[in-house]
CSV table of N, CA and C and ligand atoms in Angstrom, one decimal:
chain,number,residue,atom,x,y,z
L,1,MET,N,0.6,-1.2,-0.1
L,1,MET,CA,-0.1,0.1,0.1
L,1,MET,C,0.8,1.2,0.1
L,2,GLU,N,1.0,1.8,-1.0
L,2,GLU,CA,1.9,3.2,-1.2
L,2,GLU,C,1.4,3.9,-0.5
L,3,ASN,N,0.4,4.6,0.1
L,3,ASN,CA,-0.2,5.9,0.9
L,3,ASN,C,-0.2,5.5,2.2
L,4,CYS,N,0.2,4.1,3.0
L,4,CYS,CA,0.6,3.8,4.1
L,4,CYS,C,1.1,4.1,4.8
L,5,ILE,N,1.4,5.1,5.7
L,5,ILE,CA,2.7,5.5,6.5
L,5,ILE,C,3.2,4.1,7.2
L,6,PHE,N,2.9,3.1,7.5
L,6,PHE,CA,3.3,2.3,8.3
L,6,PHE,C,3.9,1.2,7.0
L,7,CYS,N,3.6,1.0,6.3
L,7,CYS,CA,3.9,0.2,4.9
L,7,CYS,C,4.9,0.8,4.5
L,8,GLN,N,5.1,2.0,4.5
L,8,GLN,CA,6.6,3.3,4.2
L,8,GLN,C,7.6,2.9,5.1
L,9,ILE,N,7.2,2.8,6.6
L,9,ILE,CA,8.3,2.6,7.4
L,9,ILE,C,8.6,0.8,7.2
L,10,VAL,N,7.8,0.2,7.1
L,10,VAL,CA,8.3,-1.1,7.1
L,10,VAL,C,9.3,-1.3,5.9
L,11,GLN,N,9.2,-0.7,4.9
L,11,GLN,CA,10.1,-0.5,3.4
L,11,GLN,C,11.2,0.3,3.6
L,12,GLY,N,11.2,0.6,4.7
L,12,GLY,CA,12.3,1.9,4.8
L,12,GLY,C,12.4,3.2,4.3
L,13,ASN,N,10.9,3.3,3.7
L,13,ASN,CA,10.8,4.9,3.0
L,13,ASN,C,10.7,5.5,3.8
L,14,ALA,N,10.4,5.5,5.0
L,14,ALA,CA,9.8,6.7,6.0
L,14,ALA,C,10.8,6.8,6.9
L,15,SER,N,10.6,7.8,7.7
L,15,SER,CA,12.0,7.6,9.0
L,15,SER,C,10.9,7.3,9.9
L,16,GLY,N,11.4,6.5,10.8
L,16,GLY,CA,10.9,5.3,11.7
L,16,GLY,C,11.7,5.0,12.7
L,17,ALA,N,11.6,4.9,14.2
L,17,ALA,CA,13.2,4.7,14.9
L,17,ALA,C,12.7,2.9,14.6
L,18,VAL,N,13.5,2.2,13.5
L,18,VAL,CA,13.2,0.8,14.0
L,18,VAL,C,13.9,0.2,14.9
L,19,VAL,N,12.8,-0.9,15.5
L,19,VAL,CA,14.0,-1.6,17.0
L,19,VAL,C,13.9,-3.0,16.6
L,20,TYR,N,13.6,-3.7,15.9
L,20,TYR,CA,13.4,-4.7,15.3
L,20,TYR,C,12.4,-5.1,13.9
L,21,GLN,N,13.1,-6.0,13.0
L,21,GLN,CA,12.7,-6.3,12.0
L,21,GLN,C,13.1,-8.2,11.6
L,22,ASP,N,11.8,-8.6,11.0
L,22,ASP,CA,11.9,-9.9,10.6
L,22,ASP,C,11.7,-10.3,9.6
L,23,GLU,N,11.2,-11.5,9.2
L,23,GLU,CA,10.7,-11.7,8.0
L,23,GLU,C,9.2,-11.5,7.6
L,24,THR,N,8.6,-11.4,9.0
L,24,THR,CA,6.9,-11.0,8.9
L,24,THR,C,6.6,-9.8,9.5
L,25,VAL,N,7.5,-9.3,10.6
L,25,VAL,CA,6.8,-8.2,11.4
L,25,VAL,C,8.1,-7.1,11.7
L,26,THR,N,7.5,-6.1,11.8
L,26,THR,CA,8.4,-4.7,12.2
L,26,THR,C,8.2,-4.1,13.4
L,27,ALA,N,9.0,-3.9,14.0
L,27,ALA,CA,8.7,-2.7,15.4
L,27,ALA,C,9.5,-1.7,14.8
L,28,PHE,N,8.7,-0.5,15.4
L,28,PHE,CA,9.3,1.2,15.7
L,28,PHE,C,9.0,1.5,16.6
L,29,ARG,N,9.7,3.0,17.0
L,29,ARG,CA,8.8,3.5,18.2
L,29,ARG,C,8.1,4.4,17.8
L,30,ASP,N,6.9,4.7,18.5
L,30,ASP,CA,5.5,5.3,18.1
L,30,ASP,C,6.3,7.0,18.0
L,31,ILE,N,5.8,7.7,17.7
L,31,ILE,CA,6.2,9.0,16.9
L,31,ILE,C,5.8,10.0,18.3
L,32,ASN,N,4.7,9.5,18.9
L,32,ASN,CA,4.2,10.3,20.1
L,32,ASN,C,3.8,9.5,21.2
L,33,PRO,N,5.3,9.2,21.6
L,33,PRO,CA,5.1,8.2,22.4
L,33,PRO,C,4.5,8.4,24.1
L,34,VAL,N,3.5,7.7,24.8
L,34,VAL,CA,2.8,8.0,25.7
L,34,VAL,C,3.6,7.7,27.1
L,35,ALA,N,4.2,7.1,26.9
L,35,ALA,CA,5.1,6.2,28.2
L,35,ALA,C,6.7,6.1,27.5
L,36,PRO,N,7.7,6.1,28.9
L,36,PRO,CA,8.8,6.0,28.2
L,36,PRO,C,9.3,5.1,27.3
L,37,THR,N,8.4,3.5,26.9
L,37,THR,CA,8.7,2.8,26.4
L,37,THR,C,7.2,2.8,25.4
L,38,HIS,N,6.9,3.5,24.2
L,38,HIS,CA,6.1,2.7,23.7
L,38,HIS,C,6.4,2.7,22.0
L,39,ILE,N,6.3,1.3,21.6
L,39,ILE,CA,6.6,0.5,20.6
L,39,ILE,C,5.4,0.2,19.4
L,40,LEU,N,5.5,0.2,18.4
L,40,LEU,CA,4.2,-0.5,18.0
L,40,LEU,C,4.9,-1.7,16.9
L,41,ILE,N,4.3,-2.6,17.0
L,41,ILE,CA,4.6,-3.7,16.1
L,41,ILE,C,3.6,-4.2,15.2
L,42,VAL,N,4.1,-4.2,14.1
L,42,VAL,CA,3.0,-4.5,12.7
L,42,VAL,C,3.5,-5.5,12.0
L,43,PRO,N,2.6,-6.0,11.3
L,43,PRO,CA,3.0,-7.3,9.9
L,43,PRO,C,3.7,-6.6,8.9
L,44,ASN,N,4.5,-7.2,8.3
L,44,ASN,CA,5.5,-6.4,7.4
L,44,ASN,C,4.3,-6.4,6.1
L,45,LYS,N,3.1,-7.4,6.1
L,45,LYS,CA,2.4,-6.8,4.7
L,45,LYS,C,1.3,-6.0,5.7
L,46,HIS,N,0.4,-5.4,4.2
L,46,HIS,CA,-0.8,-4.2,5.1
L,46,HIS,C,-1.7,-5.5,5.3
L,47,ILE,N,-2.2,-5.4,6.5
L,47,ILE,CA,-3.5,-6.1,7.0
L,47,ILE,C,-4.4,-4.5,7.8
L,48,VAL,N,-5.3,-4.2,7.3
L,48,VAL,CA,-6.1,-2.9,7.7
L,48,VAL,C,-6.2,-3.2,9.3
L,49,SER,N,-6.7,-4.4,10.1
L,49,SER,CA,-7.4,-4.3,11.4
L,49,SER,C,-7.4,-5.6,11.7
L,50,VAL,N,-7.8,-5.7,13.2
L,50,VAL,CA,-8.0,-7.1,13.3
L,50,VAL,C,-9.4,-7.5,12.7
L,51,ASN,N,-10.2,-6.8,12.4
L,51,ASN,CA,-11.0,-7.4,11.1
L,51,ASN,C,-11.3,-8.2,10.0
L,52,GLU,N,-9.6,-7.7,9.9
L,52,GLU,CA,-9.4,-7.8,8.4
L,52,GLU,C,-8.4,-9.5,8.5
L,53,LEU,N,-8.1,-9.9,9.3
L,53,LEU,CA,-7.2,-11.0,10.2
L,53,LEU,C,-7.6,-12.2,9.7
L,54,GLN,N,-6.8,-13.2,8.8
L,54,GLN,CA,-7.6,-14.4,8.5
L,54,GLN,C,-6.9,-15.4,9.4
L,55,VAL,N,-7.8,-16.8,9.2
L,55,VAL,CA,-7.1,-18.1,9.8
L,55,VAL,C,-5.7,-18.1,9.3
L,56,GLU,N,-5.5,-18.1,8.4
L,56,GLU,CA,-4.0,-18.5,7.9
L,56,GLU,C,-3.2,-17.1,8.5
L,57,ASP,N,-3.4,-16.1,9.1
L,57,ASP,CA,-2.3,-14.9,9.8
L,57,ASP,C,-2.4,-15.2,10.9
L,58,GLU,N,-2.7,-16.5,11.8
L,58,GLU,CA,-2.8,-16.9,13.0
L,58,GLU,C,-1.3,-17.0,13.5
L,59,PRO,N,-0.5,-17.5,12.8
L,59,PRO,CA,0.6,-17.5,13.0
L,59,PRO,C,1.6,-16.2,13.2
L,60,LEU,N,1.4,-15.4,12.1
L,60,LEU,CA,1.6,-14.0,12.3
L,60,LEU,C,1.3,-13.0,13.5
L,61,ALA,N,0.1,-13.6,13.6
L,61,ALA,CA,-0.6,-12.9,14.9
L,61,ALA,C,0.0,-12.9,16.4
L,62,GLY,N,0.2,-14.3,16.4
L,62,GLY,CA,1.1,-15.1,17.3
L,62,GLY,C,2.4,-14.3,17.4
L,63,HIS,N,2.9,-14.6,16.2
L,63,HIS,CA,4.3,-13.9,16.5
L,63,HIS,C,4.5,-12.3,17.1
L,64,MET,N,3.4,-11.9,16.4
L,64,MET,CA,3.5,-10.1,17.1
L,64,MET,C,3.5,-10.4,18.5
L,65,LEU,N,2.6,-11.5,19.4
L,65,LEU,CA,3.3,-11.5,20.2
L,65,LEU,C,4.5,-11.9,21.1
L,66,THR,N,4.9,-12.9,20.7
L,66,THR,CA,6.7,-13.4,21.2
L,66,THR,C,7.4,-12.0,20.8
L,67,VAL,N,7.1,-11.3,19.9
L,67,VAL,CA,8.1,-10.2,19.6
L,67,VAL,C,7.9,-9.1,20.6
L,68,ALA,N,6.6,-8.6,21.0
L,68,ALA,CA,6.5,-7.7,21.8
L,68,ALA,C,7.0,-8.5,23.7
L,69,ARG,N,7.1,-9.8,23.3
L,69,ARG,CA,7.7,-10.1,24.3
L,69,ARG,C,8.9,-9.9,24.4
L,70,LEU,N,10.3,-10.3,23.6
L,70,LEU,CA,11.1,-9.9,23.3
L,70,LEU,C,11.5,-8.6,23.9
L,71,LEU,N,10.6,-7.7,23.0
L,71,LEU,CA,11.1,-6.2,23.3
L,71,LEU,C,10.8,-5.4,24.4
L,72,ALA,N,10.0,-6.4,25.2
L,72,ALA,CA,9.7,-6.1,26.8
L,72,ALA,C,10.7,-6.4,27.6
L,73,GLU,N,11.4,-7.5,27.2
L,73,GLU,CA,12.8,-8.3,27.8
L,73,GLU,C,14.1,-6.9,27.4
L,74,ARG,N,14.0,-6.8,26.2
L,74,ARG,CA,15.0,-5.7,25.8
L,74,ARG,C,14.9,-4.4,26.4
L,75,GLU,N,14.1,-3.7,26.3
L,75,GLU,CA,13.9,-2.3,27.1
L,75,GLU,C,13.9,-2.5,28.5
L,76,GLY,N,13.8,-3.8,29.2
L,76,GLY,CA,13.7,-3.9,30.5
L,76,GLY,C,12.5,-3.6,31.1
L,77,ILE,N,11.2,-3.9,30.6
L,77,ILE,CA,10.5,-3.6,31.3
L,77,ILE,C,9.6,-5.1,31.4
L,78,ASN,N,10.1,-6.4,31.3
L,78,ASN,CA,9.2,-7.1,31.4
L,78,ASN,C,8.8,-7.8,32.5
L,79,GLU,N,9.8,-7.2,33.5
L,79,GLU,CA,9.3,-7.2,35.4
L,79,GLU,C,8.7,-6.2,36.0
L,80,THR,N,8.9,-5.3,35.4
L,80,THR,CA,7.6,-3.8,35.9
L,80,THR,C,6.4,-4.0,35.1
L,81,GLY,N,6.6,-4.7,34.1
L,81,GLY,CA,4.8,-4.5,33.3
L,81,GLY,C,5.1,-3.9,32.0
L,82,TYR,N,4.2,-4.1,31.6
L,82,TYR,CA,3.8,-3.4,30.5
L,82,TYR,C,2.2,-3.5,29.7
L,83,ARG,N,2.0,-3.1,29.1
L,83,ARG,CA,0.6,-3.0,28.3
L,83,ARG,C,0.9,-3.2,27.0
L,84,LEU,N,-0.4,-4.0,26.3
L,84,LEU,CA,-0.6,-4.6,24.8
L,84,LEU,C,-1.7,-4.1,24.2
L,85,ILE,N,-1.7,-3.2,22.8
L,85,ILE,CA,-3.2,-2.7,23.1
L,85,ILE,C,-3.1,-2.8,21.5
L,86,LEU,N,-4.2,-3.3,21.0
L,86,LEU,CA,-4.7,-3.5,19.5
L,86,LEU,C,-6.2,-2.9,19.3
L,87,ASN,N,-6.1,-1.5,18.9
L,87,ASN,CA,-6.8,-0.8,18.8
L,87,ASN,C,-7.8,-0.9,17.4
L,88,ASN,N,-8.8,-1.7,17.7
L,88,ASN,CA,-9.8,-1.7,16.1
L,88,ASN,C,-10.7,-0.8,15.8
L,89,GLY,N,-10.9,0.3,15.0
L,89,GLY,CA,-11.8,0.8,14.4
L,89,GLY,C,-12.4,2.0,15.2
L,90,PRO,N,-13.3,3.0,14.6
L,90,PRO,CA,-13.5,4.1,15.8
L,90,PRO,C,-13.5,4.2,16.8
L,91,HIS,N,-14.7,3.3,17.5
L,91,HIS,CA,-14.8,3.7,19.0
L,91,HIS,C,-13.1,3.2,19.4
L,92,ALA,N,-12.6,2.6,19.2
L,92,ALA,CA,-10.9,2.2,19.9
L,92,ALA,C,-9.9,3.4,19.8
L,93,GLY,N,-10.4,4.3,18.7
L,93,GLY,CA,-9.5,5.3,18.4
L,93,GLY,C,-8.5,4.9,17.3
L,94,GLN,N,-9.1,4.0,16.6
L,94,GLN,CA,-7.8,3.7,15.5
L,94,GLN,C,-7.8,4.4,14.5
L,95,VAL,N,-6.5,5.5,14.6
L,95,VAL,CA,-6.6,6.2,13.3
L,95,VAL,C,-5.2,5.7,12.3
L,96,ILE,N,-4.6,4.7,12.7
L,96,ILE,CA,-3.7,4.2,11.2
L,96,ILE,C,-4.2,2.9,11.0
L,97,PHE,N,-4.8,2.7,9.7
L,97,PHE,CA,-5.2,1.5,9.2
L,97,PHE,C,-4.4,0.5,8.5
L,98,HIS,N,-3.1,0.0,9.8
L,98,HIS,CA,-2.4,-0.8,9.1
L,98,HIS,C,-2.2,-1.4,10.4
L,99,LEU,N,-2.8,-3.1,10.8
L,99,LEU,CA,-2.5,-3.7,11.9
L,99,LEU,C,-1.3,-3.1,12.7
L,100,HIS,N,-1.7,-2.7,14.2
L,100,HIS,CA,-0.1,-2.8,14.8
L,100,HIS,C,-0.6,-2.6,16.2
L,101,LEU,N,0.4,-3.2,17.3
L,101,LEU,CA,0.2,-4.0,18.4
L,101,LEU,C,1.1,-2.9,19.5
L,102,HIS,N,0.6,-1.9,20.0
L,102,HIS,CA,0.9,-1.3,20.9
L,102,HIS,C,1.9,-1.8,22.3
L,103,LEU,N,2.8,-1.9,22.4
L,103,LEU,CA,3.7,-1.8,23.5
L,103,LEU,C,4.3,-0.9,24.2
L,104,ILE,N,3.5,-0.6,25.5
L,104,ILE,CA,3.5,0.5,26.5
L,104,ILE,C,4.2,0.5,27.6
L,105,GLY,N,5.2,1.5,28.3
L,105,GLY,CA,5.7,0.5,29.7
L,105,GLY,C,6.5,1.8,30.2
L,106,GLY,N,6.8,1.0,31.2
L,106,GLY,CA,8.1,2.1,31.7
L,106,GLY,C,7.5,3.1,32.6
L,107,GLN,N,6.9,3.1,33.0
L,107,GLN,CA,5.9,3.8,33.9
L,107,GLN,C,4.5,3.1,34.7
L,108,PRO,N,4.3,3.0,35.8
L,108,PRO,CA,2.7,2.9,36.3
L,108,PRO,C,1.7,3.3,35.4
L,109,MET,N,0.6,2.7,35.1
L,109,MET,CA,-0.3,3.0,34.0
L,109,MET,C,-2.0,2.7,35.0
L,110,ARG,N,-2.4,3.8,34.4
L,110,ARG,CA,-3.8,3.7,34.7
L,110,ARG,C,-4.8,2.6,33.8
L,111,TYR,N,-5.9,2.4,33.9
L,111,TYR,CA,-6.7,1.9,33.0
L,111,TYR,C,-8.2,2.4,33.4
L,112,PRO,N,-8.3,2.6,32.1
L,112,PRO,CA,-7.9,2.9,30.1
L,112,PRO,C,-7.3,4.1,30.6
L,113,MET,N,-6.6,4.1,29.1
L,113,MET,CA,-5.9,5.4,29.0
L,113,MET,C,-6.4,7.1,28.4
L,114,GLY,N,-7.9,6.2,27.7
L,114,GLY,CA,-8.4,7.5,27.4
L,114,GLY,C,-9.3,7.8,26.8
N,201,LIG,P1,-4.0,4.2,16.7
N,201,LIG,O1,-5.0,5.2,17.5
N,201,LIG,O2,-4.3,4.0,15.3
N,201,LIG,O3,-3.8,2.8,17.7
N,201,LIG,O4,-2.4,4.5,16.6
N,201,LIG,C1,-1.7,5.2,15.9
N,201,LIG,C2,-0.1,5.6,16.7
N,201,LIG,O5,0.3,5.4,15.4
N,201,LIG,C3,-0.7,6.7,17.4
N,201,LIG,O6,0.4,6.3,18.7
N,201,LIG,C4,0.8,8.0,16.8
N,201,LIG,O7,1.3,8.2,17.4
N,201,LIG,C5,1.3,6.7,15.9
N,201,LIG,N1,1.8,7.2,14.5
N,201,LIG,C6,1.0,8.0,13.6
N,201,LIG,N2,2.0,8.1,12.5
N,201,LIG,C7,2.9,7.8,13.0
N,201,LIG,C8,4.3,8.0,12.1
N,201,LIG,O8,4.7,8.3,10.6
N,201,LIG,N3,5.3,7.1,12.7
N,201,LIG,C9,5.1,6.7,13.9
N,201,LIG,N4,6.2,6.0,14.4
N,201,LIG,N5,4.4,6.5,14.7
N,201,LIG,C10,3.3,7.3,14.0
N,202,LIG,ZN1,0.1,-0.4,5.2
C-alpha cells in the first residue's frame, strides 16, 4: 500500500526508529510516545485491522505477541510490566489503518488510558 505510512516504514521509505525487523513483522518507536517505552509492532504485509485477520494469519498474529515479549525484555520492562493495545475501529480510536500492536511501559499506568 503505497500511501500507508506504516508500509513505508516497513520498507525503509519513511523515517521511523525501527527497533526490530524480521521476515514477517517490524517494530518501531511511536512518534508520539505516551510512556518511556512505546513501540508499535506491525505485520510487514498490509492488514487493515483485526477485522481483516484471516485464519492463515494466526502464526503472524501469534508472532506479534512473542516479538512484544522479546522487546519488553530488551527494554527492561518485562518485570515491571507493560500493556499491549490493539485498537480496532473508530470507537477504539484507531487512526492508522495498518494493524499495529502497541507495547507500552516504563511507568505505572491507569486503565483505561483515554
Ligand atoms: P492507533 O490509535 O491507530 O492505535 O495508533 C496509531 C499510533 O501511531 C499513534 O500512537 C501515533 O502516535 C502513531 N503514529 C502515527 N503516525 C506515525 C508515524 O508516522 N510514525 C510513527 N513512528 N508513529 C506514528
Ligand atoms: Zn500498510
